[in-house]
């Protein structure tokens, strides 16, 4: 309903499903070892509830696809924790100009 409402108002709506959380999104994306001592750059990346990589990749993709267009975000439950974590990490460097966190635990 949230997407339908904002679409009806003329907004572009993008939905990100956290990898490993949906029926059609198994945790099969290969990761990249960032340790210079690591011999493999394609080792599997474990699923992490608050891992920021997928979320930041999605935000960067939207920002690059629609330059100059303000990005607003609504995070529901786990997505709320992801959104809160993004704002905490990025601060003034955030590519999201406004966000609403819904139903996230206060200690994320």
C-alpha positions as MATLAB code, in Angstrom:
seq = 'XXXXXXXXXXXXXXXXXXXXXXXXXXXXXXXXXXXXXXXXXXXXXXXXXXXXXXXXXXXXXXXXXXXXXXXXXXXXXXXXXXXXXXXXXXXXXXXXXXXXXXXXXXXX';
ca = [
       0.000    0.000    0.000;
       2.857    2.397    0.700;
       4.235    1.943   -2.840;
       0.789    2.295   -4.411;
       0.127    5.505   -2.491;
       3.374    7.198   -3.474;
       3.130    5.962   -7.079;
      -0.331    7.523   -7.291;
       1.247   10.820   -6.186;
       3.700   10.627   -9.094;
       6.751    9.377   -7.191;
       9.116    6.725   -8.592;
       9.087    3.817   -6.178;
      11.957    1.354   -5.728;
      11.709   -1.697   -3.467;
      14.775   -3.460   -2.126;
      14.334   -6.970   -0.749;
      17.208   -7.856    1.571;
      19.177  -10.740    0.116;
      18.336  -13.917    1.975;
      15.033  -12.573    3.335;
      12.603  -13.251    0.480;
      11.449  -16.459   -1.158;
      12.971  -15.433   -4.479;
      16.134  -13.866   -3.049;
      18.341  -16.645   -1.649;
      21.708  -15.772   -0.150;
      23.765  -16.783   -3.178;
      25.546  -13.543   -4.084;
      29.332  -14.021   -4.046;
      31.279  -11.673   -1.856;
      34.620   -9.988   -2.212;
      37.374  -10.546    0.307;
      38.658   -7.097    1.343;
      41.603   -8.457    3.317;
      44.838   -8.014    1.279;
      46.089  -11.346    2.676;
      43.046  -13.159    1.261;
      43.839  -15.422   -1.680;
      40.303  -15.490   -3.093;
      38.223  -12.516   -4.238;
      35.152  -14.641   -4.906;
      34.612  -16.369   -1.562;
      30.951  -16.635   -0.589;
      29.701  -13.776    1.546;
      27.630  -14.819    4.573;
      24.193  -13.350    5.179;
      24.142  -10.616    7.792;
      20.973   -8.979    9.084;
      22.586   -5.562    9.458;
      25.257   -5.920    6.753;
      25.268   -2.587    4.911;
      26.683   -3.619    1.522;
      23.442   -4.553   -0.265;
      21.590   -1.502    1.060;
      24.333    0.920    0.050;
      24.598   -0.740   -3.368;
      20.857   -0.213   -3.901;
      21.000    3.450   -2.795;
      24.020    4.123   -5.012;
      22.276    2.484   -7.984;
      19.157    4.647   -7.562;
      21.286    7.798   -7.132;
      23.251    7.015  -10.305;
      20.115    6.087  -12.276;
      18.304    9.311  -11.350;
      20.939   12.022  -10.760;
      19.678   15.128   -9.019;
      16.409   13.500   -7.937;
      15.906   13.553   -4.140;
      15.767   10.080   -2.581;
      13.388    9.452    0.318;
      13.137    6.098    2.064;
      10.759    4.119    4.252;
      12.244    1.203    6.171;
       9.862   -1.396    7.592;
      11.055   -3.750   10.349;
      14.487   -5.074    9.279;
      14.532   -2.410    6.562;
      14.062    0.174    9.288;
      17.198   -1.090   10.988;
      19.042   -0.987    7.659;
      17.889    2.587    7.041;
      18.815    3.731   10.548;
      22.240    2.117   10.204;
      22.759    3.813    6.822;
      22.020    7.249    8.291;
      24.293    6.538   11.283;
      27.196    5.488    9.038;
      26.824    8.135    6.331;
      25.696   11.186    8.286;
      26.006   14.261    6.057;
      27.264   12.073    3.191;
      23.892   10.299    2.926;
      22.369   10.132   -0.556;
      18.934    9.812    1.074;
      17.460   13.206    1.968;
      14.594   11.933    4.169;
      13.734    8.652    5.799;
      11.049    7.080    7.950;
      11.845    4.086   10.169;
       8.814    1.930   11.006;
       8.775   -0.846   13.634;
      12.506   -1.256   14.140;
      13.882   -2.261   17.508;
      15.347    0.700   19.412;
      18.706   -1.020   19.905;
      19.660   -1.690   16.270;
];
